[in-house]
Coordinates of C-alpha atoms and ligand atoms in Angstrom, one line a residue:
X1 CA -3.2 50.1 13.1
X2 CA -5.6 48.8 10.3
X3 CA -7.9 51.6 9.4
X4 CA -10.5 48.5 10.2
X5 CA -9.1 48.0 13.8
X6 CA -9.7 51.9 14.6
X7 CA -13.1 51.4 13.9
X8 CA -13.9 48.7 15.7
X9 CA -16.5 48.3 18.3
X10 CA -15.9 46.8 21.2
X11 CA -18.8 46.1 23.2
X12 CA -17.4 45.9 27.1
X13 CA -20.1 43.6 29.6
X14 CA -19.5 44.2 33.2
X15 CA -21.5 44.5 35.9
X16 CA -18.9 46.0 37.7
X17 CA -18.8 50.2 36.8
X18 CA -15.1 50.2 37.5
X19 CA -13.9 47.9 35.4
X20 CA -16.0 49.3 32.2
X21 CA -14.7 52.1 33.0
X22 CA -10.6 51.5 32.8
X23 CA -11.9 49.2 29.8
X24 CA -13.5 52.1 28.1
X25 CA -10.3 54.7 28.6
X26 CA -7.6 51.4 27.5
X27 CA -9.1 50.7 24.6
X28 CA -10.9 54.5 23.5
X29 CA -7.6 55.4 23.8
X30 CA -6.5 53.1 20.5
X31 CA -9.6 54.7 19.0
X32 CA -11.9 51.6 19.0
X33 CA -15.3 53.1 19.7
X34 CA -17.3 51.4 23.2
X35 CA -20.5 50.3 24.1
X36 CA -21.2 49.4 27.5
X37 CA -23.6 46.9 28.8
X38 CA -23.9 46.6 32.7
X39 CA -25.3 42.8 32.7
X40 CA -24.9 39.9 30.7
X41 CA -29.3 40.1 29.8
X42 CA -28.4 43.6 28.2
X43 CA -25.4 42.5 27.0
X44 CA -27.1 39.8 25.2
X45 CA -30.3 42.1 24.3
X46 CA -27.6 44.5 22.3
X47 CA -25.3 42.1 19.9
X48 CA -29.6 40.5 19.2
X49 CA -30.6 43.9 18.3
X50 CA -27.7 45.1 16.3
X51 CA -25.8 45.9 14.8
X52 CA -23.5 43.5 16.3
X53 CA -20.7 44.3 17.8
X54 CA -17.1 43.7 16.2
X55 CA -15.9 42.0 19.6
X56 CA -16.9 41.6 22.9
X57 CA -15.5 41.9 26.1
X58 CA -17.2 39.5 28.3
X59 CA -16.8 39.0 31.9
X60 CA -17.4 35.4 33.9
X61 CA -19.0 36.3 36.7
X62 CA -22.0 38.6 37.2
X63 CA -24.7 38.9 38.7
X64 CA -28.0 38.0 36.6
X65 CA -26.5 35.6 34.2
X66 CA -22.8 34.6 34.0
X67 CA -20.6 35.1 31.4
X68 CA -20.3 31.6 30.5
X69 CA -24.5 31.6 29.1
X70 CA -24.2 34.9 28.2
X71 CA -21.5 33.7 25.2
X72 CA -23.3 30.8 24.6
X73 CA -26.5 33.3 24.2
X74 CA -24.8 35.3 21.9
X75 CA -22.8 32.7 20.1
X76 CA -26.7 31.3 19.4
X77 CA -27.5 34.8 17.8
X78 CA -24.4 35.4 16.0
X79 CA -22.4 32.2 15.8
X80 CA -19.6 34.5 13.7
X81 CA -19.5 36.9 17.0
X82 CA -16.3 36.9 18.8
X83 CA -15.9 37.0 22.3
X84 CA -13.3 37.6 25.4
X85 CA -14.3 36.0 28.1
X86 CA -12.8 38.2 31.6
X87 CA -12.1 36.2 34.7
X88 CA -10.3 36.8 38.1
X89 CA -11.2 33.1 38.6
X90 CA -8.4 31.7 35.3
X91 CA -9.5 27.8 36.6
X92 CA -9.8 25.2 34.3
X93 CA -13.3 24.9 34.1
X94 CA -13.5 28.3 32.7
X95 CA -11.0 28.2 30.7
X96 CA -12.0 24.7 29.1
X97 CA -15.9 26.2 29.0
X98 CA -14.9 29.7 27.7
X99 CA -13.3 27.9 24.4
X100 CA -16.5 25.4 24.2
X101 CA -18.8 27.6 23.6
X102 CA -16.5 29.2 20.9
X103 CA -14.5 32.2 23.3
X104 CA -12.1 33.2 21.5
X105 CA -10.1 33.6 23.9
X106 CA -10.2 35.1 27.8
X107 CA -8.0 36.9 29.9
X108 CA -7.4 37.5 33.3
X109 CA -7.9 39.8 36.1
X110 CA -6.4 42.5 36.9
X111 CA -5.7 43.4 33.2
X112 CA -2.4 43.8 32.0
X113 CA -3.8 47.5 29.5
X114 CA -1.2 45.7 27.2
X115 CA -2.3 43.0 26.6
X116 CA -6.4 43.7 26.6
X117 CA -5.4 45.6 23.7
X118 CA -3.0 43.0 22.6
X119 CA -5.7 40.5 22.8
X120 CA -7.5 42.8 21.2
X121 CA -5.8 43.5 18.2
X122 CA -5.5 40.0 18.0
X123 CA -9.6 39.6 17.3
X124 CA -10.2 41.9 14.9
X125 CA -7.1 40.8 13.3
X126 CA -8.9 37.4 13.0
X127 CA -11.8 39.2 12.4
X128 CA -10.3 40.9 9.8
X129 CA -8.8 38.2 7.4
X130 CA -11.3 36.0 7.9
X131 CA -13.3 38.1 6.6
X132 CA -11.2 39.0 4.1
X133 CA -11.0 35.0 2.8
X134 CA -15.1 35.3 2.3
X135 CA -14.7 34.7 -1.3
X136 CA -12.5 31.8 -1.2
X137 CA -12.4 29.3 -4.1
X138 CA -11.3 25.8 -3.5
X139 CA -9.2 24.2 -5.6
X140 CA -10.5 21.4 -6.4
X141 CA -14.4 19.8 -5.6
X142 CA -13.5 16.6 -3.3
X143 CA -16.7 14.3 -5.1
X144 CA -14.2 14.4 -8.2
X145 CA -11.6 12.3 -6.1
X146 CA -14.0 9.3 -5.0
X147 CA -10.3 7.6 -5.8
X148 CA -9.3 10.1 -2.9
X149 CA -5.9 10.6 -5.1
X150 CA -5.4 14.1 -5.3
X151 CA -3.0 15.6 -7.4
X152 CA -2.1 16.8 -11.0
X153 CA 1.2 17.1 -11.0
X154 CA 3.5 15.9 -14.0
X155 CA 4.4 13.1 -11.0
X156 CA 1.3 12.5 -9.4
X157 CA -0.4 12.0 -13.2
X158 CA 2.5 9.5 -14.7
X159 CA 1.2 7.7 -11.0
X160 CA -2.5 7.8 -12.1
X161 CA -1.6 5.8 -16.1
X162 CA 0.6 3.4 -14.7
X163 CA -2.0 2.6 -11.6
X164 CA -4.3 2.6 -15.0
X165 CA -1.8 0.3 -17.5
X166 CA -1.4 -2.5 -14.3
X167 CA -4.6 -3.1 -13.5
X168 CA -5.9 -4.9 -16.8
X169 CA -3.1 -8.0 -15.6
X170 CA -2.2 -9.5 -12.4
X171 CA 1.7 -8.0 -12.5
X172 CA 3.1 -7.6 -9.8
X173 CA 4.1 -4.3 -8.1
X174 CA 6.5 -2.3 -6.1
X175 CA 5.4 1.2 -5.1
X176 CA 8.0 3.2 -3.2
X177 CA 8.2 6.2 -1.7
X178 CA 8.3 7.9 1.6
X179 CA 6.3 7.3 4.5
X180 CA 3.0 8.9 3.8
X181 CA 2.9 9.7 0.2
X182 CA 0.2 6.9 -0.3
X183 CA 2.3 3.7 -0.8
X184 CA -1.6 1.7 0.4
X185 CA -3.4 4.0 -1.2
X186 CA -2.1 3.2 -4.8
X187 CA -2.6 0.0 -3.8
X188 CA -6.3 0.2 -2.8
X189 CA -7.0 2.0 -6.1
X190 CA -5.2 -1.1 -8.5
X191 CA -7.4 -3.7 -6.7
X192 CA -10.2 -1.7 -6.8
X193 CA -10.0 -1.1 -10.6
X194 CA -9.1 -4.9 -11.3
X195 CA -11.0 -7.7 -11.6
X196 CA -10.1 -8.6 -8.5
X197 CA -12.3 -5.7 -7.1
X198 CA -15.1 -8.0 -5.9
X199 CA -12.5 -10.2 -3.4
X200 CA -10.6 -9.3 -1.1
X201 CA -7.8 -6.6 -0.5
X202 CA -5.9 -7.7 2.9
X203 CA -3.0 -5.5 3.8
X204 CA 0.0 -7.3 6.0
X205 CA 2.6 -4.9 7.5
X206 CA 5.3 -6.9 7.4
X207 CA 7.3 -4.7 9.9
X208 CA 4.4 -4.5 12.7
X209 CA 4.5 -8.8 12.8
X210 CA 6.9 -10.6 15.0
X211 CA 9.2 -12.9 12.6
X212 CA 8.1 -16.1 14.4
X213 CA 4.5 -15.0 13.9
X214 CA 4.8 -14.4 10.2
X215 CA 5.1 -17.1 8.6
X216 CA 1.8 -18.4 10.6
X217 CA 0.1 -14.8 9.8
X218 CA 0.9 -15.6 5.9
X219 CA 0.7 -18.9 5.1
X220 CA -1.3 -20.0 8.2
X221 CA -0.9 -22.9 10.3
X222 CA -2.1 -26.5 12.0
X223 CA -2.9 -27.3 15.4
X224 CA -0.3 -27.8 17.7
X225 CA 2.4 -26.6 15.2
X226 CA 4.0 -24.4 17.3
X227 CA 3.1 -23.4 21.3
X228 CA 0.5 -21.3 21.6
X229 CA -1.5 -23.0 18.2
X230 CA -4.4 -25.0 19.8
X231 CA -6.0 -24.8 16.5
X232 CA -6.1 -24.6 12.7
X233 CA -5.9 -21.5 11.5
X234 CA -5.5 -19.4 8.4
X235 CA -3.2 -17.0 6.9
X236 CA -3.5 -14.4 4.8
X237 CA -2.5 -15.7 1.1
X238 CA -5.6 -18.3 1.4
X239 CA -8.3 -16.1 3.0
X240 CA -7.4 -14.0 0.3
X241 CA -7.7 -16.5 -2.2
X242 CA -9.1 -14.8 -6.0
X243 CA -8.1 -11.3 -4.4
X244 CA -5.4 -8.7 -3.8
X245 CA -2.7 -8.6 -0.9
X246 CA -0.2 -6.0 0.6
X247 CA 2.7 -6.8 1.6
X248 CA 3.6 -3.5 3.1
X249 CA 6.8 -2.6 4.0
X250 CA 8.2 -5.7 2.9
X251 CA 11.8 -4.5 3.6
X252 CA 11.8 -5.5 6.6
X253 CA 10.2 -9.5 6.3
X254 CA 13.2 -11.6 7.3
X255 CA 15.0 -13.9 4.6
X256 CA 13.8 -16.8 5.3
X257 CA 10.5 -15.7 4.1
X258 CA 11.1 -14.3 1.8
X259 CA 11.7 -17.2 0.7
X260 CA 8.3 -18.4 1.1
X261 CA 6.6 -15.9 -0.4
X262 CA 8.6 -16.1 -4.0
X263 CA 7.0 -19.9 -3.5
X264 CA 3.8 -18.4 -3.6
X265 CA 4.9 -16.1 -6.7
X266 CA 6.1 -19.3 -8.5
X267 CA 4.6 -21.4 -8.0
X268 CA 1.3 -19.7 -6.5
X269 CA 0.8 -22.8 -4.1
X270 CA 2.1 -22.1 -0.1
X271 CA 1.9 -24.8 3.3
X272 CA 0.5 -23.4 6.2
X273 CA 3.3 -23.7 9.3
X274 CA 3.3 -27.6 10.9
X275 CA 1.1 -28.3 7.7
X276 CA 2.6 -31.2 4.7
X277 CA -0.6 -30.2 2.1
X278 CA 0.5 -27.8 -0.5
X279 CA -2.3 -25.8 -0.8
X280 CA -3.1 -23.9 -4.5
X281 CA -3.8 -19.8 -4.3
X282 CA -4.8 -17.0 -6.8
X283 CA -3.9 -14.0 -5.0
X284 CA -2.0 -10.9 -6.5
X285 CA 0.5 -10.0 -5.0
X286 CA 1.3 -5.6 -4.1
X287 CA 4.6 -4.9 -2.5
X288 CA 5.8 -1.7 -0.3
X289 CA 8.8 -0.1 1.1
X290 CA 10.9 3.5 1.9
X291 CA 13.6 1.4 1.6
X292 CA 16.5 1.0 -0.5
X293 CA 16.1 -2.7 -1.6
X294 CA 19.0 -2.5 -4.5
X295 CA 21.1 -1.4 -1.1
X296 CA 19.3 -4.3 0.8
X297 CA 20.0 -7.1 -2.8
X298 CA 24.4 -5.8 -2.1
X299 CA 23.9 -5.9 1.3
X300 CA 22.2 -9.9 0.8
X301 CA 19.5 -8.5 3.4
X302 CA 16.9 -8.9 0.6
X303 CA 16.8 -11.6 -1.2
X304 CA 17.6 -11.0 -5.2
X305 CA 15.8 -13.3 -6.9
X306 CA 12.3 -12.1 -4.8
X307 CA 13.4 -8.3 -5.7
X308 CA 12.8 -9.3 -9.4
X309 CA 9.5 -11.2 -8.7
X310 CA 8.4 -8.0 -7.1
X311 CA 9.5 -5.7 -8.9
X312 CA 8.7 -6.5 -12.4
X313 CA 6.2 -3.0 -12.5
X314 CA 8.2 0.0 -10.1
X315 CA 5.6 2.8 -8.6
X316 CA 7.7 5.3 -7.2
X317 CA 5.5 7.5 -5.1
X318 CA 7.4 11.6 -5.0
X319 CA 7.2 13.7 -2.1
X320 CA 5.0 15.7 -1.0
X321 CA 8.1 18.4 -1.1
X322 CA 8.8 17.7 -4.9
X323 CA 5.7 18.6 -5.7
X324 CA 4.3 21.5 -3.7
X325 CA 1.7 22.9 -7.0
X326 CA -0.1 19.9 -5.5
X327 CA -0.7 21.2 -1.8
X328 CA -3.4 23.8 -2.4
X329 CA -5.9 20.5 -3.9
X330 CA -5.3 18.1 -0.9
X331 CA -5.5 20.4 1.6
X332 CA -8.8 21.0 0.1
X333 CA -9.6 17.6 -0.1
X334 CA -9.1 17.2 2.9
X335 CA -11.2 20.4 4.5
X336 CA -13.9 19.0 2.3
X337 CA -13.6 15.9 3.8
X338 CA -13.6 16.3 7.3
X339 CA -16.2 18.8 6.8
X340 CA -18.6 16.6 4.7
X341 CA -17.3 14.0 8.6
X342 CA -18.5 16.7 10.6
X343 CA -16.1 16.8 12.4
X344 CA -14.9 20.3 11.1
X345 CA -16.6 23.2 9.9
X346 CA -14.0 24.9 8.2
X347 CA -14.5 24.6 4.3
X348 CA -11.6 27.7 3.1
X349 CA -8.0 28.8 3.6
X350 CA -6.4 32.2 3.7
X351 CA -3.6 32.8 1.4
X352 CA -1.0 33.4 4.0
X353 CA -1.9 29.7 5.1
X354 CA -1.9 28.2 2.2
X355 CA 1.7 29.6 1.4
X356 CA 2.8 28.1 5.0
X357 CA 1.4 24.9 3.5
X358 CA 3.0 25.0 0.8
X359 CA 6.5 26.1 1.8
X360 CA 6.6 23.2 4.4
X361 CA 9.0 20.3 3.6
X362 CA 6.4 18.0 5.1
X363 CA 8.7 15.4 5.5
X364 CA 6.1 13.1 6.6
X365 CA 4.4 14.0 2.7
X366 CA 0.8 13.3 3.0
X367 CA -0.3 12.0 6.0
X368 CA 2.1 14.3 7.8
X369 CA -0.4 17.4 5.8
X370 CA -3.6 15.4 6.4
X371 CA -2.9 15.5 10.8
X372 CA -1.9 18.8 10.0
X373 CA -5.0 20.0 8.7
X374 CA -7.1 18.0 10.9
X375 CA -5.4 19.7 14.0
X376 CA -5.5 22.7 12.4
X377 CA -8.8 22.5 11.5
X378 CA -10.5 21.5 14.9
X379 CA -9.0 24.4 16.4
X380 CA -10.3 27.1 13.7
X381 CA -12.4 29.5 15.4
X382 CA -14.2 30.7 11.5
X383 CA -14.9 28.8 8.9
X384 CA -11.6 29.4 7.6
X385 CA -8.1 27.7 8.0
X386 CA -5.9 31.5 10.0
X387 CA -2.1 31.2 10.1
X388 CA -2.5 31.3 13.8
X389 CA -4.2 27.6 13.3
X390 CA -1.6 26.3 12.4
X391 CA 1.2 24.6 14.2
X392 CA 4.2 27.0 15.7
X393 CA 6.6 24.3 13.7
X394 CA 4.4 25.3 10.2
X395 CA 3.6 29.1 11.1
X396 CA 7.8 29.6 11.9
X397 CA 8.4 29.3 7.6
X398 CA 6.5 32.3 7.6
X399 CA 7.5 34.2 10.2
X400 CA 11.1 35.1 8.5
X401 CA 8.7 36.3 5.9
X402 CA 6.1 38.6 7.0
X403 CA 8.8 40.0 9.0
X404 CA 11.2 40.8 6.3
X405 CA 8.7 42.3 4.4
X406 CA 9.2 45.6 3.9
X407 CA 5.5 46.7 3.2
X408 CA 5.1 45.5 7.0
X409 CA 6.5 48.2 8.5
X410 CA 5.6 52.1 8.5
X411 CA 8.1 52.7 11.5
X412 CA 5.8 51.8 14.5
X413 CA 5.3 48.7 15.9
X414 CA 1.4 49.0 16.0
X415 CA 1.7 49.0 12.4
X416 CA 3.8 46.2 11.4
X417 CA 1.5 44.1 14.4
X418 CA -1.8 44.8 11.6
X419 CA 1.0 42.9 9.2
X420 CA 1.8 40.6 11.3
X421 CA 0.2 36.5 11.4
X422 CA -2.1 35.4 14.1
X423 CA -1.3 37.9 16.8
X424 CA -2.0 35.7 19.7
X425 CA 0.3 32.6 19.3
X426 CA 2.3 32.8 15.8
X427 CA 6.0 33.3 17.1
X428 CA 6.2 37.2 14.4
X429 CA 4.6 39.5 16.0
X430 CA 5.0 43.0 17.7
X431 CA 2.0 43.8 18.1
X432 CA 2.2 45.3 22.0
X433 CA 2.5 49.3 20.6
X434 CA 5.3 50.3 23.2
X435 CA 6.9 53.1 23.3
X436 CA 9.5 54.0 21.3
X437 CA 12.4 54.4 23.0
X438 CA 14.0 57.9 22.8
X439 CA 15.4 59.2 19.4
X440 CA 19.2 59.3 19.1
X441 CA 18.8 57.4 22.6
X442 CA 21.6 55.4 23.2
X443 CA 20.8 51.8 24.7
X444 CA 23.0 50.0 27.2
X445 CA 22.9 46.1 26.7
X446 CA 20.4 46.3 29.5
X447 CA 18.7 48.7 28.7
X448 CA 17.9 47.0 25.8
X449 CA 17.2 44.3 26.6
X450 CA 14.7 46.0 29.1
X451 CA 13.4 47.4 25.8
X452 CA 13.4 43.9 24.4
X453 CA 11.1 42.1 26.9
X454 CA 8.7 44.6 27.5
X455 CA 8.0 45.0 23.5
X456 CA 7.7 40.9 24.0
X457 CA 5.7 41.0 26.6
X458 CA 3.0 39.3 25.5
X459 CA 4.8 36.7 23.7
X460 CA 4.9 33.1 24.9
X461 CA 7.8 31.6 23.2
X462 CA 10.3 33.9 24.2
X463 CA 13.1 32.2 23.9
X464 CA 12.0 30.9 20.7
X465 CA 11.3 34.2 19.4
X466 CA 14.1 35.7 20.6
X467 CA 16.5 32.3 19.1
X468 CA 15.0 33.3 15.5
X469 CA 15.4 37.2 15.9
X470 CA 19.4 36.9 17.0
X471 CA 19.8 33.8 13.5
X472 CA 17.9 36.3 11.4
X473 CA 20.0 39.1 12.3
X474 CA 23.2 37.4 12.0
X475 CA 22.9 35.9 9.1
X476 CA 22.2 39.1 7.8
X477 CA 25.7 41.0 9.2
X478 CA 27.4 37.6 8.6
X479 CA 26.9 38.4 4.1
X480 CA 24.7 35.3 4.7
X481 CA 27.6 33.0 5.4
X482 CA 26.6 30.4 7.0
X483 CA 30.0 29.1 8.3
X484 CA 30.4 32.5 9.8
X485 CA 27.0 33.3 11.4
X486 CA 27.5 29.9 13.1
X487 CA 30.1 30.3 14.6
X488 CA 28.8 34.0 15.8
X489 CA 25.8 31.8 17.4
X490 CA 27.6 29.1 18.4
X491 CA 25.7 26.7 16.7
X492 CA 27.6 23.3 13.7
X493 CA 27.0 25.0 10.7
X494 CA 24.8 21.8 9.9
X495 CA 22.5 23.1 12.9
X496 CA 22.1 26.1 11.8
X497 CA 21.2 24.8 8.0
X498 CA 18.5 23.5 9.6
X499 CA 17.1 25.9 11.4
X500 CA 17.2 28.6 8.6
X501 CA 15.1 25.2 6.9
X502 CA 12.6 25.4 9.4
X503 CA 12.5 29.4 10.0
Ligands
ATP601 N1 -1.9 11.8 -3.2 C1 -3.4 11.9 -2.1 N2 -3.9 12.4 -2.6 C2 -5.1 12.9 -0.8 N3 -4.9 12.1 0.1 C3 -3.7 11.4 0.2 C4 -2.7 10.9 -1.0 N4 -1.4 10.7 -1.0 C5 -1.1 9.7 0.9 N5 -2.9 10.5 1.2 C6 -3.3 10.1 2.5 O1 -2.3 9.9 3.2 C7 -2.4 9.3 4.1 C8 -1.4 8.8 4.1 O2 -1.3 7.4 3.5 P1 -0.9 6.2 2.8 O3 -1.2 5.0 4.0 O4 -1.6 5.0 1.2 O5 0.7 5.9 2.6 P2 2.2 4.7 2.7 O6 2.9 5.3 1.6 O7 1.7 3.5 2.9 O8 2.4 5.4 3.9 P3 3.5 5.0 5.3 O9 4.8 4.3 4.4 O10 3.4 5.4 6.4 O11 2.7 2.8 5.6 C9 -3.6 8.3 3.6 O12 -4.1 9.1 4.7 C10 -4.2 8.6 2.7 O13 -5.3 7.8 2.3
MG602 MG1 1.8 2.5 4.0

């Protein structure tokens, strides 16, 4: 247990003297200073009077003001106050209200003393983590990035230069890259800086429109040209006259439509579906795809002549995993924007959380990172994003690391918990102070499993945790030979490699 946790003051608010007494005993046995309040009113007064306790344990049902009301008063007086609610009635309403009014968590009566202690430690760890990031310095100021494209890696600098070079002309640009790498963002940036900025930018997702409708969508149609064409309709090319059209997912476009796009590019003219009139249009085309167009040309599923027409300038968007140095900047950018839009109150990130975010491979690239930041910022309880706020698949990248850190152990399990991440939800932790097995004792398998089961009594994802531990141990025991370890574990080598990548 850290010194910080040891000297922590905990205020127990409950109208039941027996519960106050038993909680006091459990908590003071761990070195916490306990202050008791026999009613909500008195508890709130103590918090207001100060100095504020490090943690409040608050009963929900009390005579006088109830716990939910007391929680609101406490948080109004001190928005940073950590509160754990205690209830004998685990109704959805209590849980929802508890979290809505900013409780750290809630715990069911009758208590399991170990759970109370584990939750207390988790809350105090959160408090210490939040305190530790109080002098956080963001890597960027989002106001300096009006373009919305963040990144100082050399690959991104090259992208910026190319954007600059193609804005002055009407050259056709082909943007390639995995999903979520910022293809549309770049297309918009080219348009915004071009002489066409005053005219429309229209994005068409070629993959989302059925083949039989895409031509009408792009070129419009005349009344009666097909069933359902009840009137004349202008297509995107005509609506976009003078502007820039962004043909997204062009690799998904049918060959027949490709021919017509070629005609627009070559002659600058279109014909509405069912029409005979040739209409001149002045539209700049920017295309994007995450498919391998060269392969498609070879397989004759993409017209070679169109390929050359589109591919005059190519911008390759790098996947996020190839520019991990940009991740902290993008994280700060997202958080500052969420803050400005009043969608979240978080403006800082703990070093552990940033490290987990930087290590994740981000198959969904910036879009996935953006979503993760949003989800995590919304559930974060303070003004900083901590590891415990991150989704499990991202936290698990940290798990192996902190577990393998020799500094994280002084031989006692309680001490390891102080170094573990976000004790309520993170998979890697042994925060419950279970007595060690007798020195020198040999446990049989059953006893050993009972011990592990007890040690992990507060684990929410028990199987996942045990799987994770067994994988780490087996790989180590087999001298990092993945094939041998996979055989022992009963996985295929590929499956184990995949699991190791996400661990
Ligand atoms: N460099 C960046 N800096 C900040 N935000 C970015 C960056 N790149 C992408 N984004 C954001 O990520 C999200 C995805 O970007 P965008 O839609 O441009 O990707 P895409 O490559 O077109 O994806 P898809 O192939 O899935 O259509 C957007 O919300 C965008 O604002
Ligand atoms: Mg896109």
